[in-house]
Amino acid sequence: MESVSKADHASTVASTLPILAVFIGVIPVILTSADKLGLAPPQITAWIIAIAGVPGILTLVLALRYRQPLLLTGNLPALVLFASLAGSTSYAELVAAAALAGIAYALASLLGLPRRLADVIPMPVIAGILAGICLPFVIGLFDALGQAPIIMTVTIAAYALASGLGRMGGIALVPAFGAGLGVAALRGQIAAPQLHAFFQIPVATLPHLSLAGTVTVMPMVMVFIALGNVPAAVYLRGQGFRPPERMVGIATGLGTTLTSFLGPTAVCMPFLFTPFTASSQAGPKDKRYRTAVLSAVYLLAIGGLAGTVAALVTVVPTTLLAGLAGLALLGTLVGAVRDVANGPLRLAPVVAFATASSQLSLLGLGHMFWAVALGTACAHLLERRELAAHADPRAPD
């Protein structure tokens, strides 16, 4: 009996380690995004707490209440979306739009609408937009290679080696960061840390409501939440669970609203992580909720160390952070491009991709609004037949 218990514990720990590693890989994206948005360390500290710490608390509550592996985190595509709007939308406007999106999603969940919400903007259009907003980060990887060739060559080599051995890009980012940091230190490119920088008190951001910010950000944030929650719930049902979808929807919506005052985010049940916490590899079915609990501990630890993480902006070379962010999003870009290439829509996702990659500003609205509007219009007006024939993999049987 004791050996069985040890085996269950080992499987729980092993199944959650990839989540920790992948989330650590997201940190360079957070820091690079914060740099683009011109945030001070106290704001970065608050944003990391919003993305990791608060979802960790919500995960603990849901997992212990329903005894199911219900894991909530911040949404990576939403984070990249916010960074892509730097310069055209203020940070305070992003906060307001994300908070409103959370309220709207919670209300939609009360009415049982998230699945329909996820279908308003076709998945191929979302893939095109996601490719467009990830592309600058990946380009930044090669810009960093040109600016710091020795550091980035070692970083990329370590990533490639670890990725080939572990076959998991998120885990590979950890040794890549260590290798890059080591070379930067040897070359004297690590700034002397200031003790006070590691103890930043988080500050909330007062929202600033604007029409342009709201119509640009709000629908995309709602769709990103739905694209996490809906397929994750389908997977949980396939594993024999009965996830409380309405309650998860309300929790993610209200969680998005509350956390956004610390930093714009989109709280969701991420489909990327759900197989780690809910599959048979996580142990017996009645004990798999423990994987979500352990993952919540990881998230709370990251949130608790938010001040230290934020201090990396002042210590680590920005080229290394930018390169790591590009590596972290390389797989996301590949997946988005693959989804676009697989069709069945052709014109709509390409229009969405090109618009999301542009600097279009029209009628006071930025490129991201027009990427959604033009891509969706092309799908429904010019590719109706293909859209009707599109069997959406997000929909349950």
Coordinates of C-alpha atoms in Angstrom, one line a residue:
M1 CA 0.0 0.0 0.0
E2 CA 2.8 2.4 0.9
S3 CA 4.6 1.6 -2.5
V4 CA 1.3 2.4 -4.3
S5 CA 1.0 5.7 -2.5
K6 CA 4.6 6.6 -3.3
A7 CA 4.0 5.7 -7.0
D8 CA 0.9 8.0 -7.0
H9 CA 2.9 10.8 -5.4
A10 CA 5.7 10.4 -8.0
S11 CA 3.3 10.4 -10.9
T12 CA 1.6 13.6 -9.5
V13 CA 4.9 15.4 -9.2
A14 CA 6.2 14.2 -12.6
S15 CA 3.0 15.3 -14.3
T16 CA 3.2 18.8 -13.0
L17 CA 6.9 19.5 -13.6
P18 CA 6.3 20.3 -17.3
I19 CA 3.8 22.9 -16.2
L20 CA 6.4 24.6 -14.0
A21 CA 9.0 24.5 -16.7
V22 CA 6.7 25.8 -19.4
F23 CA 5.5 28.6 -17.2
I24 CA 9.1 29.5 -16.4
G25 CA 9.6 29.7 -20.2
V26 CA 6.7 32.2 -20.3
I27 CA 8.5 34.6 -18.0
P28 CA 10.8 36.0 -20.7
V29 CA 7.6 36.8 -22.7
I30 CA 6.2 38.7 -19.7
L31 CA 9.4 40.6 -19.2
T32 CA 9.8 41.5 -22.9
S33 CA 6.2 42.5 -23.1
A34 CA 6.6 44.7 -20.0
D35 CA 9.6 46.3 -21.6
K36 CA 7.6 47.1 -24.8
L37 CA 4.9 48.6 -22.7
G38 CA 7.4 50.7 -20.7
L39 CA 6.4 49.3 -17.3
A40 CA 8.3 50.1 -14.1
P41 CA 9.4 47.2 -11.8
P42 CA 6.4 47.6 -9.4
Q43 CA 4.0 47.3 -12.3
I44 CA 5.8 44.2 -13.6
T45 CA 5.6 42.7 -10.1
A46 CA 1.9 43.3 -10.0
W47 CA 1.5 41.9 -13.5
I48 CA 3.3 38.6 -12.7
I49 CA 1.1 38.2 -9.6
A50 CA -1.9 38.7 -11.9
I51 CA -0.8 36.1 -14.4
A52 CA 0.4 33.5 -11.9
G53 CA -0.4 34.2 -8.3
V54 CA -4.1 35.0 -8.5
P55 CA -4.9 32.1 -10.9
G56 CA -3.1 29.8 -8.4
I57 CA -5.5 30.8 -5.7
L58 CA -8.5 30.2 -8.0
T59 CA -7.1 26.8 -8.9
L60 CA -6.8 25.8 -5.3
V61 CA -10.4 26.8 -4.6
L62 CA -11.8 25.0 -7.6
A63 CA -9.7 21.8 -7.4
L64 CA -10.4 21.3 -3.7
R65 CA -14.1 22.2 -4.0
Y66 CA -14.8 19.9 -6.9
R67 CA -12.1 17.3 -6.4
Q68 CA -11.2 17.6 -10.1
P69 CA -7.9 18.7 -11.9
L70 CA -9.2 22.2 -12.7
L71 CA -6.1 24.3 -13.4
L72 CA -6.4 28.0 -14.2
T73 CA -3.6 30.2 -15.4
G74 CA -3.0 33.4 -17.3
N75 CA -3.4 33.1 -21.1
L76 CA -0.3 33.4 -23.2
P77 CA -1.9 34.5 -26.5
A78 CA -3.6 37.3 -24.6
L79 CA -0.3 38.3 -23.1
V80 CA 1.3 38.5 -26.6
L81 CA -1.8 40.5 -27.8
F82 CA -1.2 43.1 -25.1
A83 CA 2.4 43.5 -26.0
S84 CA 1.6 43.8 -29.7
L85 CA -0.5 46.9 -28.9
A86 CA 2.3 48.8 -27.2
G87 CA 2.5 52.3 -28.7
S88 CA -1.1 52.3 -30.0
T89 CA -3.0 51.5 -26.8
S90 CA -2.0 52.6 -23.3
Y91 CA -1.4 50.2 -20.4
A92 CA -4.4 51.7 -18.5
E93 CA -6.6 51.2 -21.6
L94 CA -5.5 47.5 -21.8
V95 CA -6.4 47.1 -18.1
A96 CA -9.9 48.6 -18.6
A97 CA -10.6 46.5 -21.7
A98 CA -9.4 43.2 -20.1
A99 CA -11.5 43.9 -17.0
L100 CA -14.6 44.5 -19.2
A101 CA -13.9 41.4 -21.1
G102 CA -13.9 39.4 -17.9
I103 CA -17.3 40.8 -16.8
A104 CA -18.7 40.0 -20.3
Y105 CA -17.3 36.5 -20.3
A106 CA -18.8 35.8 -16.8
L107 CA -22.2 36.9 -18.0
A108 CA -21.9 34.8 -21.1
S109 CA -21.0 31.8 -19.0
L110 CA -24.2 32.3 -16.9
L111 CA -26.1 32.0 -20.2
G112 CA -24.1 29.0 -21.4
L113 CA -22.7 30.9 -24.4
P114 CA -18.9 30.4 -24.4
R115 CA -19.0 27.6 -27.1
R116 CA -20.9 29.9 -29.4
L117 CA -18.6 32.8 -28.5
A118 CA -15.6 30.7 -29.6
D119 CA -17.2 30.2 -33.0
V120 CA -18.0 33.9 -33.7
I121 CA -14.4 34.4 -34.9
P122 CA -13.5 31.2 -36.9
M123 CA -10.5 29.3 -35.6
P124 CA -8.4 29.8 -38.8
V125 CA -8.8 33.5 -38.4
I126 CA -7.6 33.3 -34.8
A127 CA -4.6 31.2 -36.0
G128 CA -3.8 34.0 -38.5
I129 CA -4.0 36.7 -35.9
L130 CA -1.9 34.6 -33.4
A131 CA 0.7 34.1 -36.1
G132 CA 0.8 37.9 -36.8
I133 CA 1.3 38.8 -33.1
C134 CA 3.9 36.1 -32.4
L135 CA 5.9 37.0 -35.5
P136 CA 7.6 40.1 -34.1
F137 CA 8.8 38.1 -31.0
V138 CA 10.3 35.4 -33.2
I139 CA 11.9 38.1 -35.4
G140 CA 13.3 39.5 -32.2
L141 CA 15.1 36.2 -31.6
F142 CA 17.1 36.8 -34.8
D143 CA 17.6 40.5 -34.1
A144 CA 19.1 39.4 -30.7
L145 CA 21.3 36.9 -32.5
G146 CA 22.8 39.8 -34.5
Q147 CA 23.2 42.0 -31.5
A148 CA 24.7 39.5 -29.2
P149 CA 26.0 36.6 -31.4
I150 CA 28.0 34.7 -28.8
I151 CA 25.4 34.8 -26.1
M152 CA 22.5 33.9 -28.4
T153 CA 24.4 31.2 -30.2
V154 CA 25.1 29.4 -26.9
T155 CA 21.5 30.0 -25.8
I156 CA 20.0 28.6 -29.1
A157 CA 22.4 25.7 -29.0
A158 CA 21.4 24.8 -25.5
Y159 CA 17.7 25.1 -26.4
A160 CA 18.2 22.9 -29.4
L161 CA 20.1 20.2 -27.5
A162 CA 17.6 20.2 -24.6
S163 CA 14.6 20.2 -26.9
G164 CA 16.0 17.3 -28.8
L165 CA 16.6 15.3 -25.6
G166 CA 13.4 16.2 -23.8
R167 CA 11.2 16.9 -26.8
M168 CA 9.4 19.6 -24.9
G169 CA 10.2 23.2 -25.8
G170 CA 9.0 24.6 -22.4
I171 CA 11.5 22.5 -20.5
A172 CA 14.3 23.3 -23.0
L173 CA 13.9 27.0 -22.2
V174 CA 15.2 26.5 -18.7
P175 CA 18.7 25.2 -19.6
A176 CA 18.8 27.7 -22.5
F177 CA 18.2 30.6 -20.1
G178 CA 20.9 29.2 -17.8
A179 CA 23.4 28.8 -20.6
G180 CA 22.7 32.3 -21.9
L181 CA 22.9 33.8 -18.5
G182 CA 26.2 32.0 -17.8
V183 CA 27.9 33.4 -21.0
A184 CA 26.5 36.9 -20.3
A185 CA 28.0 36.7 -16.8
L186 CA 31.4 35.5 -18.1
R187 CA 31.4 38.4 -20.6
G188 CA 30.6 40.9 -17.8
Q189 CA 27.2 41.8 -19.3
I190 CA 25.1 41.1 -16.1
A191 CA 24.3 44.3 -14.3
A192 CA 25.1 44.6 -10.6
P193 CA 21.9 43.8 -8.8
Q194 CA 20.4 46.3 -6.5
L195 CA 19.0 44.7 -3.4
H196 CA 15.9 47.0 -3.3
A197 CA 15.1 45.9 -6.9
F198 CA 14.2 42.4 -5.6
F199 CA 11.6 43.6 -3.1
Q200 CA 9.3 45.6 -5.3
I201 CA 5.9 46.4 -3.8
P202 CA 3.2 45.7 -6.5
V203 CA 1.1 48.6 -7.6
A204 CA -2.3 48.5 -9.2
T205 CA -3.1 50.4 -12.4
L206 CA -6.1 52.6 -12.6
P207 CA -8.1 51.7 -15.7
H208 CA -8.7 54.2 -18.5
L209 CA -11.8 53.3 -20.6
S210 CA -11.6 54.2 -24.3
L211 CA -13.7 53.1 -27.2
A212 CA -10.7 52.2 -29.3
G213 CA -9.1 50.1 -26.6
T214 CA -12.3 48.3 -25.7
V215 CA -13.3 47.3 -29.2
T216 CA -9.8 46.2 -30.0
V217 CA -9.0 44.2 -27.0
M218 CA -12.3 43.0 -25.5
P219 CA -13.5 40.5 -28.1
M220 CA -10.1 39.0 -28.5
V221 CA -9.6 38.4 -24.8
M222 CA -13.1 36.8 -24.6
V223 CA -12.3 34.5 -27.5
F224 CA -8.9 33.6 -26.0
I225 CA -10.6 32.6 -22.7
A226 CA -13.1 30.5 -24.5
L227 CA -10.5 28.8 -26.7
G228 CA -8.8 27.7 -23.4
N229 CA -11.9 26.7 -21.4
V230 CA -13.9 24.9 -24.1
P231 CA -11.4 22.3 -25.4
A232 CA -10.0 21.8 -21.9
A233 CA -13.5 20.9 -20.6
V234 CA -14.0 18.6 -23.6
Y235 CA -10.7 16.8 -22.7
L236 CA -11.8 16.5 -19.0
R237 CA -15.1 14.9 -20.0
G238 CA -13.1 12.5 -22.2
Q239 CA -11.1 11.5 -19.1
G240 CA -14.3 10.7 -17.2
F241 CA -14.7 14.0 -15.3
R242 CA -17.7 16.2 -15.2
P243 CA -16.2 19.7 -15.1
P244 CA -18.5 22.5 -13.7
E245 CA -18.2 24.5 -17.0
R246 CA -20.5 27.3 -15.9
M247 CA -18.7 27.8 -12.6
V248 CA -15.3 27.6 -14.4
G249 CA -16.6 30.2 -16.9
I250 CA -17.7 32.5 -14.1
A251 CA -14.4 32.0 -12.2
T252 CA -12.3 32.8 -15.2
G253 CA -14.4 35.8 -16.2
L254 CA -14.4 37.4 -12.7
G255 CA -10.8 36.3 -12.2
T256 CA -9.9 38.1 -15.4
T257 CA -11.6 41.3 -14.1
L258 CA -10.1 41.2 -10.7
T259 CA -6.5 40.4 -11.8
S260 CA -6.6 43.0 -14.6
F261 CA -6.3 45.8 -12.0
L262 CA -2.9 44.3 -11.2
G263 CA -2.1 43.8 -14.9
P264 CA -4.2 43.0 -18.0
T265 CA -4.6 39.3 -18.3
A266 CA -7.0 36.6 -19.4
V267 CA -7.5 33.8 -16.9
C268 CA -8.5 30.5 -18.4
M269 CA -8.4 26.8 -18.1
P270 CA -5.5 26.2 -20.5
F271 CA -5.9 23.3 -22.9
L272 CA -2.1 23.1 -23.2
F273 CA -1.7 22.1 -19.5
T274 CA -4.8 20.0 -19.0
P275 CA -3.4 16.7 -20.3
F276 CA -0.6 17.0 -17.7
T277 CA -3.0 17.3 -14.8
A278 CA -5.9 15.2 -16.0
S279 CA -4.5 12.2 -18.0
S280 CA -3.9 8.7 -16.6
Q281 CA -0.2 9.7 -16.2
A282 CA -1.2 11.9 -13.3
G283 CA -2.3 8.9 -11.2
P284 CA -5.6 7.4 -10.2
K285 CA -8.6 9.4 -11.3
D286 CA -9.9 10.2 -7.8
K287 CA -6.5 11.7 -6.9
R288 CA -5.7 13.7 -10.1
Y289 CA -7.1 16.8 -8.5
R290 CA -3.8 16.8 -6.5
T291 CA -1.9 17.6 -9.7
A292 CA -3.9 20.9 -10.0
V293 CA -3.2 21.6 -6.3
L294 CA 0.5 21.1 -6.8
S295 CA 0.4 23.2 -10.0
A296 CA -1.3 25.9 -8.0
V297 CA 1.6 25.8 -5.5
Y298 CA 4.0 26.4 -8.3
L299 CA 2.0 29.3 -9.6
L300 CA 1.8 30.8 -6.1
A301 CA 5.5 30.4 -5.7
I302 CA 6.1 32.3 -9.0
G303 CA 3.7 35.0 -7.8
G304 CA 5.5 35.2 -4.4
L305 CA 8.8 35.7 -6.2
A306 CA 7.3 38.3 -8.6
G307 CA 9.6 41.1 -7.3
T308 CA 12.7 39.0 -7.9
V309 CA 11.4 38.0 -11.4
A310 CA 10.7 41.7 -12.2
A311 CA 14.2 42.6 -11.2
L312 CA 15.6 40.5 -14.0
V313 CA 14.7 43.4 -16.4
T314 CA 17.3 45.5 -14.7
V315 CA 19.9 42.7 -14.4
V316 CA 19.8 40.5 -17.5
P317 CA 20.6 41.8 -20.9
T318 CA 17.5 42.8 -22.8
T319 CA 18.8 41.0 -25.9
L320 CA 18.8 37.7 -24.0
L321 CA 15.3 38.2 -22.7
A322 CA 14.1 39.1 -26.2
G323 CA 15.8 36.0 -27.6
L324 CA 14.2 33.8 -25.0
A325 CA 10.8 35.2 -25.7
G326 CA 11.3 34.4 -29.4
L327 CA 12.3 30.9 -28.5
A328 CA 9.3 30.5 -26.2
L329 CA 6.8 31.6 -28.9
L330 CA 8.5 29.7 -31.8
G331 CA 6.3 26.7 -31.2
T332 CA 3.2 28.8 -31.0
L333 CA 4.0 30.5 -34.3
V334 CA 4.7 27.1 -36.0
G335 CA 1.4 25.8 -34.7
A336 CA -0.5 28.8 -35.9
V337 CA 1.1 28.7 -39.3
R338 CA 0.2 25.0 -39.6
D339 CA -3.4 25.7 -38.7
V340 CA -3.5 28.4 -41.4
A341 CA -2.0 26.1 -44.0
N342 CA -4.3 23.2 -43.2
G343 CA -7.3 25.3 -44.2
P344 CA -10.1 25.0 -45.1
L345 CA -10.1 28.8 -45.1
R346 CA -7.4 30.5 -47.2
L347 CA -8.1 34.2 -47.7
A348 CA -9.5 35.0 -44.3
P349 CA -6.6 33.8 -42.1
V350 CA -4.0 35.4 -44.5
V351 CA -5.9 38.7 -44.3
A352 CA -6.0 38.4 -40.5
F353 CA -2.3 37.6 -40.4
A354 CA -1.3 40.5 -42.7
T355 CA -3.5 43.0 -40.8
A356 CA -2.2 41.9 -37.4
S357 CA 1.3 42.3 -38.7
S358 CA 0.7 45.8 -40.0
Q359 CA 0.5 49.2 -38.4
L360 CA -3.0 49.9 -39.8
S361 CA -4.9 52.6 -37.9
L362 CA -8.3 53.6 -39.3
L363 CA -11.3 55.5 -37.8
G364 CA -9.3 55.7 -34.5
L365 CA -9.1 51.9 -34.3
G366 CA -5.8 50.0 -34.4
H367 CA -4.5 47.0 -36.4
M368 CA -5.7 44.3 -34.0
F369 CA -9.4 45.4 -34.3
W370 CA -9.1 45.4 -38.0
A371 CA -7.4 42.0 -38.1
V372 CA -10.4 40.6 -36.3
A373 CA -13.0 42.5 -38.3
L374 CA -11.5 42.0 -41.8
G375 CA -10.5 38.4 -41.1
T376 CA -14.0 37.5 -39.8
A377 CA -15.7 39.4 -42.6
C378 CA -13.7 37.6 -45.3
A379 CA -14.6 34.2 -43.7
H380 CA -18.3 34.9 -43.5
L381 CA -18.7 36.8 -46.7
L382 CA -16.1 35.4 -49.1
E383 CA -15.5 31.9 -47.8
R384 CA -19.0 30.9 -46.6
R385 CA -19.0 27.5 -48.2
E386 CA -15.6 26.6 -46.8
L387 CA -16.6 27.9 -43.4
A388 CA -19.8 25.8 -43.4
A389 CA -17.8 22.7 -44.2
H390 CA -15.3 23.4 -41.5
A391 CA -15.6 20.8 -38.8
D392 CA -14.5 22.7 -35.7
P393 CA -12.3 20.5 -33.5
R394 CA -13.2 22.6 -30.5
A395 CA -16.8 21.4 -30.6
P396 CA -17.7 18.4 -28.5
D397 CA -19.3 15.3 -30.1

